mmCIF file of C-alpha atoms and ligand atoms in Angstrom:
data_model
loop_
_atom_site.group_PDB
_atom_site.id
_atom_site.type_symbol
_atom_site.label_atom_id
_atom_site.label_comp_id
_atom_site.label_asym_id
_atom_site.label_seq_id
_atom_site.Cartn_x
_atom_site.Cartn_y
_atom_site.Cartn_z
ATOM 1 C CA MET P 1 65.482 -121.908 10.895
ATOM 2 C CA PHE P 2 62.726 -124.305 10.015
ATOM 3 C CA GLY P 3 63.966 -126.747 12.508
ATOM 4 C CA LYS P 4 63.663 -124.347 15.171
ATOM 5 C CA ILE P 5 59.837 -123.031 14.683
ATOM 6 C CA THR P 6 59.036 -126.642 14.791
ATOM 7 C CA THR P 7 60.590 -127.127 18.097
ATOM 8 C CA LEU P 8 58.835 -123.976 19.415
ATOM 9 C CA VAL P 9 55.436 -124.969 18.149
ATOM 10 C CA ALA P 10 55.711 -128.484 19.445
ATOM 11 C CA THR P 11 57.056 -127.041 22.767
ATOM 12 C CA ALA P 12 54.020 -124.595 22.965
ATOM 13 C CA ALA P 13 51.736 -127.557 22.027
ATOM 14 C CA LEU P 14 53.269 -130.074 24.804
ATOM 15 C CA SER P 15 52.801 -126.780 27.227
ATOM 16 C CA ALA P 16 48.870 -126.480 26.241
ATOM 17 C CA ALA P 17 48.115 -130.085 26.603
ATOM 18 C CA LEU P 18 49.607 -130.257 30.158
ATOM 19 C CA ILE P 19 48.111 -127.490 31.421
ATOM 20 C CA SER P 20 44.623 -128.393 30.232
ATOM 21 C CA GLY P 21 45.605 -131.731 31.685
ATOM 22 C CA SER P 22 46.436 -130.453 34.753
ATOM 23 C CA ALA P 23 43.325 -128.331 34.850
ATOM 24 C CA LEU P 24 41.522 -131.395 34.075
ATOM 25 C CA ALA P 25 42.857 -133.055 36.844
ATOM 26 C CA SER P 26 42.394 -130.602 39.179
ATOM 27 C CA SER P 27 38.790 -129.443 38.821
ATOM 28 C CA PRO P 28 36.485 -131.556 40.403
ATOM 29 C CA ILE P 29 32.786 -132.573 38.860
ATOM 30 C CA THR P 30 30.023 -130.348 40.350
ATOM 31 C CA ILE P 31 26.151 -131.380 41.058
ATOM 32 C CA LYS P 32 24.377 -128.305 41.811
ATOM 33 C CA PHE P 33 21.665 -129.710 43.978
ATOM 34 C CA ALA P 34 18.590 -127.254 43.756
ATOM 35 C CA HIS P 35 15.542 -127.768 45.695
ATOM 36 C CA VAL P 36 12.546 -125.387 47.209
ATOM 37 C CA VAL P 37 12.224 -126.085 50.813
ATOM 38 C CA ALA P 38 13.936 -124.893 54.130
ATOM 39 C CA GLU P 39 17.328 -126.275 55.054
ATOM 40 C CA ASN P 40 15.924 -127.422 58.161
ATOM 41 C CA THR P 41 13.592 -130.266 56.968
ATOM 42 C CA PRO P 42 14.479 -133.550 55.611
ATOM 43 C CA LYS P 43 14.879 -132.410 52.312
ATOM 44 C CA GLY P 44 17.085 -130.012 53.045
ATOM 45 C CA LYS P 45 19.243 -132.133 55.554
ATOM 46 C CA MET P 46 19.622 -134.884 52.940
ATOM 47 C CA ALA P 47 21.096 -132.421 50.993
ATOM 48 C CA ILE P 48 23.743 -131.433 53.348
ATOM 49 C CA LYS P 49 24.541 -134.875 54.314
ATOM 50 C CA LEU P 50 25.181 -135.238 50.583
ATOM 51 C CA LYS P 51 27.350 -132.646 50.243
ATOM 52 C CA ASP P 52 28.913 -133.412 53.350
ATOM 53 C CA LEU P 53 29.811 -136.833 52.648
ATOM 54 C CA VAL P 54 30.803 -136.283 49.213
ATOM 55 C CA ALA P 55 33.635 -133.796 50.556
ATOM 56 C CA GLU P 56 34.798 -136.407 53.316
ATOM 57 C CA ARG P 57 34.768 -139.388 50.618
ATOM 58 C CA LEU P 58 34.947 -137.952 46.899
ATOM 59 C CA GLY P 59 36.718 -134.959 48.317
ATOM 60 C CA GLY P 60 39.020 -133.590 45.163
ATOM 61 C CA LYS P 61 37.237 -135.376 42.437
ATOM 62 C CA VAL P 62 33.320 -134.694 43.215
ATOM 63 C CA VAL P 63 31.522 -131.241 44.830
ATOM 64 C CA VAL P 64 28.137 -130.626 45.958
ATOM 65 C CA GLU P 65 26.739 -127.563 46.070
ATOM 66 C CA VAL P 66 23.443 -126.898 47.533
ATOM 67 C CA PHE P 67 20.669 -124.441 46.750
ATOM 68 C CA PRO P 68 17.304 -124.395 49.149
ATOM 69 C CA ASN P 69 14.088 -122.114 49.108
ATOM 70 C CA SER P 70 14.093 -122.526 45.466
ATOM 71 C CA GLN P 71 17.374 -119.974 45.085
ATOM 72 C CA LEU P 72 18.262 -121.529 41.967
ATOM 73 C CA PHE P 73 15.230 -123.226 40.222
ATOM 74 C CA GLY P 74 11.610 -123.522 41.467
ATOM 75 C CA ASP P 75 9.862 -127.352 40.566
ATOM 76 C CA GLU P 76 8.193 -126.176 37.932
ATOM 77 C CA ASN P 77 11.369 -125.728 35.526
ATOM 78 C CA VAL P 78 14.041 -127.804 37.610
ATOM 79 C CA LEU P 79 13.538 -130.551 35.756
ATOM 80 C CA GLU P 80 13.825 -128.676 32.294
ATOM 81 C CA ALA P 81 16.868 -127.036 33.738
ATOM 82 C CA MET P 82 18.271 -130.458 34.436
ATOM 83 C CA LEU P 83 18.286 -131.962 30.900
ATOM 84 C CA LEU P 84 19.911 -128.639 29.565
ATOM 85 C CA GLY P 85 22.670 -129.273 32.103
ATOM 86 C CA ASP P 86 22.273 -126.586 34.304
ATOM 87 C CA VAL P 87 21.591 -128.120 37.759
ATOM 88 C CA GLN P 88 22.571 -131.485 38.149
ATOM 89 C CA MET P 89 20.236 -132.819 40.902
ATOM 90 C CA ALA P 90 16.973 -132.273 42.507
ATOM 91 C CA ALA P 91 14.198 -133.915 44.629
ATOM 92 C CA PRO P 92 11.192 -132.503 43.380
ATOM 93 C CA ALA P 93 8.377 -133.971 44.951
ATOM 94 C CA LEU P 94 6.464 -136.967 43.594
ATOM 95 C CA SER P 95 3.583 -134.843 42.559
ATOM 96 C CA LYS P 96 5.805 -132.611 39.939
ATOM 97 C CA PHE P 97 6.396 -135.082 37.986
ATOM 98 C CA ASP P 98 3.151 -135.238 35.652
ATOM 99 C CA ARG P 99 4.804 -133.924 32.435
ATOM 100 C CA TYR P 100 7.525 -136.883 32.392
ATOM 101 C CA THR P 101 5.146 -139.547 33.887
ATOM 102 C CA THR P 102 1.736 -140.145 34.784
ATOM 103 C CA GLN P 103 2.439 -143.175 36.809
ATOM 104 C CA LEU P 104 3.688 -141.912 39.602
ATOM 105 C CA GLN P 105 0.435 -140.171 40.353
ATOM 106 C CA ILE P 106 -0.662 -143.688 42.832
ATOM 107 C CA PHE P 107 1.418 -141.608 45.372
ATOM 108 C CA ASP P 108 -1.259 -138.901 45.215
ATOM 109 C CA LEU P 109 -4.233 -141.060 45.570
ATOM 110 C CA PRO P 110 -5.855 -140.011 48.946
ATOM 111 C CA PHE P 111 -6.026 -142.601 51.399
ATOM 112 C CA LEU P 112 -4.022 -144.844 49.796
ATOM 113 C CA PHE P 113 -1.205 -145.348 52.340
ATOM 114 C CA LYS P 114 -1.999 -145.379 56.082
ATOM 115 C CA ASP P 115 1.616 -144.796 57.380
ATOM 116 C CA MET P 116 5.098 -144.352 56.356
ATOM 117 C CA ALA P 117 5.951 -147.865 56.649
ATOM 118 C CA ALA P 118 3.299 -148.881 54.233
ATOM 119 C CA VAL P 119 4.835 -146.175 51.995
ATOM 120 C CA GLU P 120 8.431 -147.681 52.673
ATOM 121 C CA LYS P 121 7.369 -151.179 52.113
ATOM 122 C CA PHE P 122 5.846 -150.343 48.650
ATOM 123 C CA GLN P 123 8.695 -148.238 47.439
ATOM 124 C CA LYS P 124 10.931 -151.061 48.045
ATOM 125 C CA SER P 125 8.978 -153.669 46.375
ATOM 126 C CA GLU P 126 9.572 -154.406 43.065
ATOM 127 C CA LYS P 127 6.501 -152.465 41.259
ATOM 128 C CA GLY P 128 7.685 -149.521 43.592
ATOM 129 C CA GLN P 129 11.386 -149.760 42.044
ATOM 130 C CA ALA P 130 9.924 -150.102 38.601
ATOM 131 C CA LEU P 131 8.189 -146.529 38.985
ATOM 132 C CA LEU P 132 11.450 -144.784 39.958
ATOM 133 C CA LYS P 133 12.017 -145.946 36.228
ATOM 134 C CA THR P 134 9.302 -144.635 34.741
ATOM 135 C CA ILE P 135 11.157 -141.086 33.904
ATOM 136 C CA GLU P 136 14.136 -142.484 31.741
ATOM 137 C CA PRO P 137 12.694 -142.368 28.702
ATOM 138 C CA LYS P 138 12.555 -138.572 29.180
ATOM 139 C CA GLY P 139 16.299 -138.608 30.021
ATOM 140 C CA LEU P 140 16.164 -138.736 33.953
ATOM 141 C CA VAL P 141 17.524 -141.101 36.159
ATOM 142 C CA GLY P 142 15.455 -142.002 39.520
ATOM 143 C CA LEU P 143 18.223 -142.297 42.125
ATOM 144 C CA GLY P 144 15.788 -142.988 44.729
ATOM 145 C CA TYR P 145 12.383 -142.243 46.918
ATOM 146 C CA LEU P 146 13.242 -139.704 49.822
ATOM 147 C CA HIS P 147 10.365 -139.108 52.273
ATOM 148 C CA ASN P 148 9.061 -136.008 53.893
ATOM 149 C CA GLY P 149 5.846 -137.460 55.403
ATOM 150 C CA LEU P 150 1.753 -137.610 55.303
ATOM 151 C CA LYS P 151 -0.104 -134.004 54.843
ATOM 152 C CA GLN P 152 -2.623 -131.914 57.017
ATOM 153 C CA LEU P 153 -4.876 -129.461 55.769
ATOM 154 C CA SER P 154 -4.348 -126.114 56.867
ATOM 155 C CA ALA P 155 -7.139 -123.174 56.104
ATOM 156 C CA SER P 156 -8.597 -119.754 56.958
ATOM 157 C CA THR P 157 -11.555 -121.797 58.871
ATOM 158 C CA ARG P 158 -12.206 -124.358 60.596
ATOM 159 C CA MET P 159 -12.407 -127.918 59.419
ATOM 160 C CA LYS P 160 -13.905 -131.434 60.236
ATOM 161 C CA VAL P 161 -15.778 -132.575 57.793
ATOM 162 C CA PRO P 162 -15.130 -132.528 53.987
ATOM 163 C CA ALA P 163 -18.483 -130.433 54.377
ATOM 164 C CA ASP P 164 -16.565 -127.561 55.464
ATOM 165 C CA ALA P 165 -13.801 -127.439 52.507
ATOM 166 C CA ALA P 166 -16.661 -127.450 50.361
ATOM 167 C CA GLY P 167 -16.256 -123.701 48.334
ATOM 168 C CA LEU P 168 -12.761 -122.881 49.613
ATOM 169 C CA LYS P 169 -9.853 -122.214 47.352
ATOM 170 C CA PHE P 170 -6.487 -124.644 48.032
ATOM 171 C CA ARG P 171 -3.285 -124.310 46.883
ATOM 172 C CA ILE P 172 -2.101 -126.919 45.282
ATOM 173 C CA MET P 173 1.259 -129.027 43.514
ATOM 174 C CA SER P 174 0.801 -129.519 40.030
ATOM 175 C CA SER P 175 -0.871 -132.806 40.337
ATOM 176 C CA ASP P 176 -4.290 -133.534 38.513
ATOM 177 C CA VAL P 177 -4.955 -136.670 41.033
ATOM 178 C CA LEU P 178 -4.792 -133.439 43.854
ATOM 179 C CA ALA P 179 -6.545 -131.553 41.319
ATOM 180 C CA ALA P 180 -9.592 -134.077 41.669
ATOM 181 C CA GLN P 181 -9.369 -134.841 45.117
ATOM 182 C CA PHE P 182 -10.125 -131.026 46.054
ATOM 183 C CA GLN P 183 -12.839 -131.222 43.197
ATOM 184 C CA ALA P 184 -14.335 -134.220 45.106
ATOM 185 C CA LEU P 185 -14.700 -132.204 48.001
ATOM 186 C CA LYS P 186 -16.197 -129.206 46.154
ATOM 187 C CA ALA P 187 -13.767 -127.226 46.612
ATOM 188 C CA VAL P 188 -11.319 -124.740 43.910
ATOM 189 C CA PRO P 189 -7.713 -126.669 43.429
ATOM 190 C CA LEU P 190 -5.105 -123.886 42.262
ATOM 191 C CA LYS P 191 -1.570 -125.302 40.992
ATOM 192 C CA LYS P 192 0.903 -122.877 42.468
ATOM 193 C CA PRO P 193 4.716 -122.872 42.706
ATOM 194 C CA PHE P 194 5.678 -123.456 46.247
ATOM 195 C CA SER P 195 7.628 -120.619 46.709
ATOM 196 C CA GLU P 196 4.372 -118.418 46.384
ATOM 197 C CA VAL P 197 1.998 -120.071 48.668
ATOM 198 C CA PHE P 198 3.392 -117.850 52.011
ATOM 199 C CA THR P 199 1.626 -114.783 50.022
ATOM 200 C CA LEU P 200 -0.960 -116.453 48.430
ATOM 201 C CA LEU P 201 -2.291 -117.685 52.266
ATOM 202 C CA GLN P 202 -1.439 -114.068 53.636
ATOM 203 C CA THR P 203 -3.275 -111.740 50.851
ATOM 204 C CA LYS P 204 -5.412 -114.063 51.198
ATOM 205 C CA ALA P 205 -6.034 -115.117 47.361
ATOM 206 C CA ILE P 206 -6.232 -118.689 48.651
ATOM 207 C CA ASP P 207 -8.167 -120.219 52.172
ATOM 208 C CA GLY P 208 -5.835 -123.051 52.841
ATOM 209 C CA GLN P 209 -3.382 -125.529 51.393
ATOM 210 C CA GLU P 210 -1.964 -129.517 52.244
ATOM 211 C CA ASN P 211 1.460 -130.358 53.150
ATOM 212 C CA THR P 212 3.363 -132.003 55.756
ATOM 213 C CA TYR P 213 4.187 -130.659 59.146
ATOM 214 C CA SER P 214 7.811 -129.719 58.314
ATOM 215 C CA ASN P 215 6.538 -127.499 55.529
ATOM 216 C CA ILE P 216 3.710 -125.923 57.455
ATOM 217 C CA TYR P 217 6.271 -125.370 60.212
ATOM 218 C CA SER P 218 9.701 -124.255 58.154
ATOM 219 C CA GLN P 219 7.340 -121.908 55.581
ATOM 220 C CA LYS P 220 5.482 -120.247 58.290
ATOM 221 C CA TYR P 221 2.052 -121.187 57.333
ATOM 222 C CA PHE P 222 1.058 -121.923 60.796
ATOM 223 C CA GLU P 223 1.742 -118.162 61.638
ATOM 224 C CA ILE P 224 -0.878 -117.269 59.281
ATOM 225 C CA GLN P 225 -3.164 -120.489 58.864
ATOM 226 C CA PRO P 226 -5.787 -120.457 62.432
ATOM 227 C CA TYR P 227 -6.401 -123.908 61.590
ATOM 228 C CA ILE P 228 -4.955 -127.122 60.739
ATOM 229 C CA THR P 229 -7.045 -130.169 60.272
ATOM 230 C CA GLU P 230 -4.904 -133.338 61.274
ATOM 231 C CA THR P 231 -6.065 -135.880 58.347
ATOM 232 C CA ASN P 232 -3.225 -137.614 57.562
ATOM 233 C CA HIS P 233 -4.682 -137.639 54.229
ATOM 234 C CA GLY P 234 -1.698 -137.880 51.180
ATOM 235 C CA LEU P 235 1.882 -138.019 50.877
ATOM 236 C CA LEU P 236 4.571 -135.969 50.533
ATOM 237 C CA ASP P 237 7.520 -137.856 48.976
ATOM 238 C CA TYR P 238 10.084 -136.952 46.457
ATOM 239 C CA MET P 239 12.012 -138.452 44.041
ATOM 240 C CA VAL P 240 16.102 -137.847 44.070
ATOM 241 C CA VAL P 241 16.921 -137.357 40.407
ATOM 242 C CA THR P 242 19.647 -136.206 37.945
ATOM 243 C CA SER P 243 19.925 -136.214 34.166
ATOM 244 C CA LYS P 244 20.898 -139.666 32.406
ATOM 245 C CA GLU P 245 23.350 -137.448 30.739
ATOM 246 C CA PHE P 246 24.997 -135.982 33.323
ATOM 247 C CA TRP P 247 24.973 -139.417 35.327
ATOM 248 C CA MET P 248 26.637 -141.243 32.318
ATOM 249 C CA SER P 249 29.147 -138.303 32.228
ATOM 250 C CA ILE P 250 30.792 -139.574 35.228
ATOM 251 C CA PRO P 251 33.493 -141.672 35.015
ATOM 252 C CA ASP P 252 33.164 -145.511 35.993
ATOM 253 C CA ASP P 253 35.375 -145.332 38.772
ATOM 254 C CA ILE P 254 33.622 -142.779 40.494
ATOM 255 C CA ARG P 255 29.831 -143.448 39.980
ATOM 256 C CA PRO P 256 29.461 -146.063 41.958
ATOM 257 C CA GLN P 257 30.874 -144.791 44.789
ATOM 258 C CA LEU P 258 29.188 -141.420 44.335
ATOM 259 C CA LYS P 259 25.969 -143.996 43.876
ATOM 260 C CA ALA P 260 26.218 -145.673 47.604
ATOM 261 C CA ILE P 261 26.786 -142.131 49.099
ATOM 262 C CA ILE P 262 23.537 -140.855 47.580
ATOM 263 C CA ASP P 263 21.727 -144.124 49.007
ATOM 264 C CA GLU P 264 23.281 -143.316 52.478
ATOM 265 C CA ALA P 265 22.412 -139.743 52.273
ATOM 266 C CA ILE P 266 18.794 -140.558 51.415
ATOM 267 C CA ALA P 267 18.741 -143.258 54.210
ATOM 268 C CA TYR P 268 19.529 -140.868 56.616
ATOM 269 C CA GLY P 269 16.610 -138.254 55.183
ATOM 270 C CA ASN P 270 14.352 -141.167 55.627
ATOM 271 C CA LYS P 271 15.347 -141.977 58.698
ATOM 272 C CA ILE P 272 15.110 -138.035 60.378
ATOM 273 C CA SER P 273 11.566 -137.558 58.224
ATOM 274 C CA ALA P 274 9.402 -139.087 61.477
ATOM 275 C CA ASP P 275 11.674 -137.479 64.123
ATOM 276 C CA LYS P 276 10.929 -134.221 61.849
ATOM 277 C CA ASP P 277 7.149 -134.421 61.718
ATOM 278 C CA LEU P 278 6.786 -134.720 65.282
ATOM 279 C CA GLU P 279 9.178 -131.837 66.247
ATOM 280 C CA ASP P 280 7.763 -129.203 63.956
ATOM 281 C CA ARG P 281 4.086 -130.789 65.149
ATOM 282 C CA GLN P 282 5.089 -130.142 68.622
ATOM 283 C CA ALA P 283 6.934 -126.657 67.479
ATOM 284 C CA ILE P 284 3.265 -125.697 65.998
ATOM 285 C CA ILE P 285 1.411 -126.089 68.931
ATOM 286 C CA ASP P 286 3.807 -124.721 71.244
ATOM 287 C CA SER P 287 3.761 -121.193 68.473
ATOM 288 C CA LYS P 288 -0.281 -121.336 70.250
ATOM 289 C CA ARG P 289 -0.252 -119.655 66.617
ATOM 290 C CA THR P 290 -2.695 -122.037 64.973
ATOM 291 C CA GLU P 291 -5.116 -124.692 66.020
ATOM 292 C CA ILE P 292 -4.566 -128.670 65.199
ATOM 293 C CA ILE P 293 -7.648 -129.750 64.992
ATOM 294 C CA MET P 294 -8.146 -133.926 65.416
ATOM 295 C CA ILE P 295 -10.859 -135.963 63.583
ATOM 296 C CA ASN P 296 -12.517 -139.039 65.580
ATOM 297 C CA ASP P 297 -13.153 -142.553 63.556
ATOM 298 C CA ALA P 298 -16.569 -141.376 62.031
ATOM 299 C CA GLU P 299 -15.040 -137.834 60.490
ATOM 300 C CA ARG P 300 -12.349 -139.419 59.049
ATOM 301 C CA SER P 301 -15.174 -141.994 57.102
ATOM 302 C CA GLN P 302 -16.231 -138.749 55.815
ATOM 303 C CA TRP P 303 -12.825 -137.600 54.349
ATOM 304 C CA VAL P 304 -12.107 -140.680 53.259
ATOM 305 C CA GLU P 305 -15.601 -141.637 51.192
ATOM 306 C CA ALA P 306 -15.913 -138.073 49.655
ATOM 307 C CA MET P 307 -12.009 -137.995 48.686
ATOM 308 C CA LYS P 308 -11.826 -142.325 47.665
ATOM 309 C CA PRO P 309 -13.772 -141.592 44.421
ATOM 310 C CA VAL P 310 -10.588 -140.287 42.979
ATOM 311 C CA TRP P 311 -9.240 -143.677 42.787
ATOM 312 C CA GLN P 312 -11.207 -144.823 39.852
ATOM 313 C CA GLN P 313 -11.208 -141.605 38.072
ATOM 314 C CA PHE P 314 -7.363 -142.494 38.042
ATOM 315 C CA GLU P 315 -7.332 -146.203 37.671
ATOM 316 C CA LYS P 316 -6.758 -146.686 33.900
ATOM 317 C CA GLU P 317 -3.902 -144.515 33.970
ATOM 318 C CA ILE P 318 -1.954 -145.963 37.084
ATOM 319 C CA GLY P 319 -3.143 -149.442 36.629
ATOM 320 C CA LYS P 320 -5.100 -151.172 38.542
ATOM 321 C CA ASP P 321 -2.719 -153.935 39.713
ATOM 322 C CA MET P 322 -0.243 -151.238 40.546
ATOM 323 C CA ILE P 323 -3.066 -149.195 42.944
ATOM 324 C CA ASP P 324 -3.825 -152.677 44.906
ATOM 325 C CA ALA P 325 -0.122 -153.362 45.468
ATOM 326 C CA ALA P 326 0.236 -150.283 46.868
ATOM 327 C CA TYR P 327 -2.669 -151.025 49.030
ATOM 328 C CA GLN P 328 -1.733 -154.182 50.013
ATOM 329 C CA SER P 329 1.640 -152.837 51.797
ATOM 330 C CA ASN P 330 -0.537 -151.725 54.638
ATOM 331 C CA MET P 331 -1.344 -155.416 55.398
HETATM 332 C C1 SIN A 1 8.335 -129.668 48.920
HETATM 333 O O1 SIN A 1 8.646 -130.563 49.666
HETATM 334 O O2 SIN A 1 9.614 -130.332 48.466
HETATM 335 C C2 SIN A 1 7.632 -128.846 48.230
HETATM 336 C C3 SIN A 1 5.736 -129.199 48.655
HETATM 337 C C4 SIN A 1 5.071 -128.368 47.750
HETATM 338 O O3 SIN A 1 5.516 -128.087 46.584
HETATM 339 O O4 SIN A 1 3.833 -128.103 48.732
#
């Protein structure tokens, strides 16, 4: 009798182990990738590319689920959610890492980079790569830089020179550098989540905002903002990020392969970002809903002169050597 019970118990334990073993073997690692922009943007397309490449090369082992348009989390809470394990990947704007590192503030300094080639050069340099690691002490892993492009100013009134921005309310991302930039123009900066910008503009709670052509187009700001001043004054770039806990939980035989796929998806996103910028700029022009105001060299110098004191303001926090290195990438 005793022998029979022992055999039954042993058989039950063995089947439970087999069931849980096969369940484990058949359940892939799920990566929830949350972002705030539309799918037809450099970041949206990069995320879809990542999902497709992972399905093609790591199918059955890893699956990527993409949640665009702030469906899962906004940038204001996505990193906290990541540390809690509720989301595994995101690519917030570099301007939104203030709470985790002040070093990335360098990317918000106005007129620091003359074009995206300079941004790319700096990010690939030793110093640029070191900045990716500044979030590690907070339990986050920077997987790479992803481009969007240079920012323009949109407003309800015509702006040619900095004095035209004085007194206007502008929505900004959660960055103290961006706040200082608008204060330097004697304008009023308001830190607000991306998902609220359209309504704030539509209800005239704010007068303007700064963003790239791809966001101005995909979020339809051009339909409610009659003027866009092409200043190219700042950068909108992202860091593709995950949590250290999640990253290290990926088996050693999968992690390098996954990293290579992430690199490929980022390279794809970076490649299409310049074309997307031009394409969406043209679509905005074709819509005839807004006027793109071009500024001449003398007007541009005025914007530079008005905004550049911000560099000095943040020099201590960011480091003069870092700012100099970034500036040198324009040469
Ligand atoms: C984004 O491109 O991810 C959002 C940028 C913003 O908040 O303006």
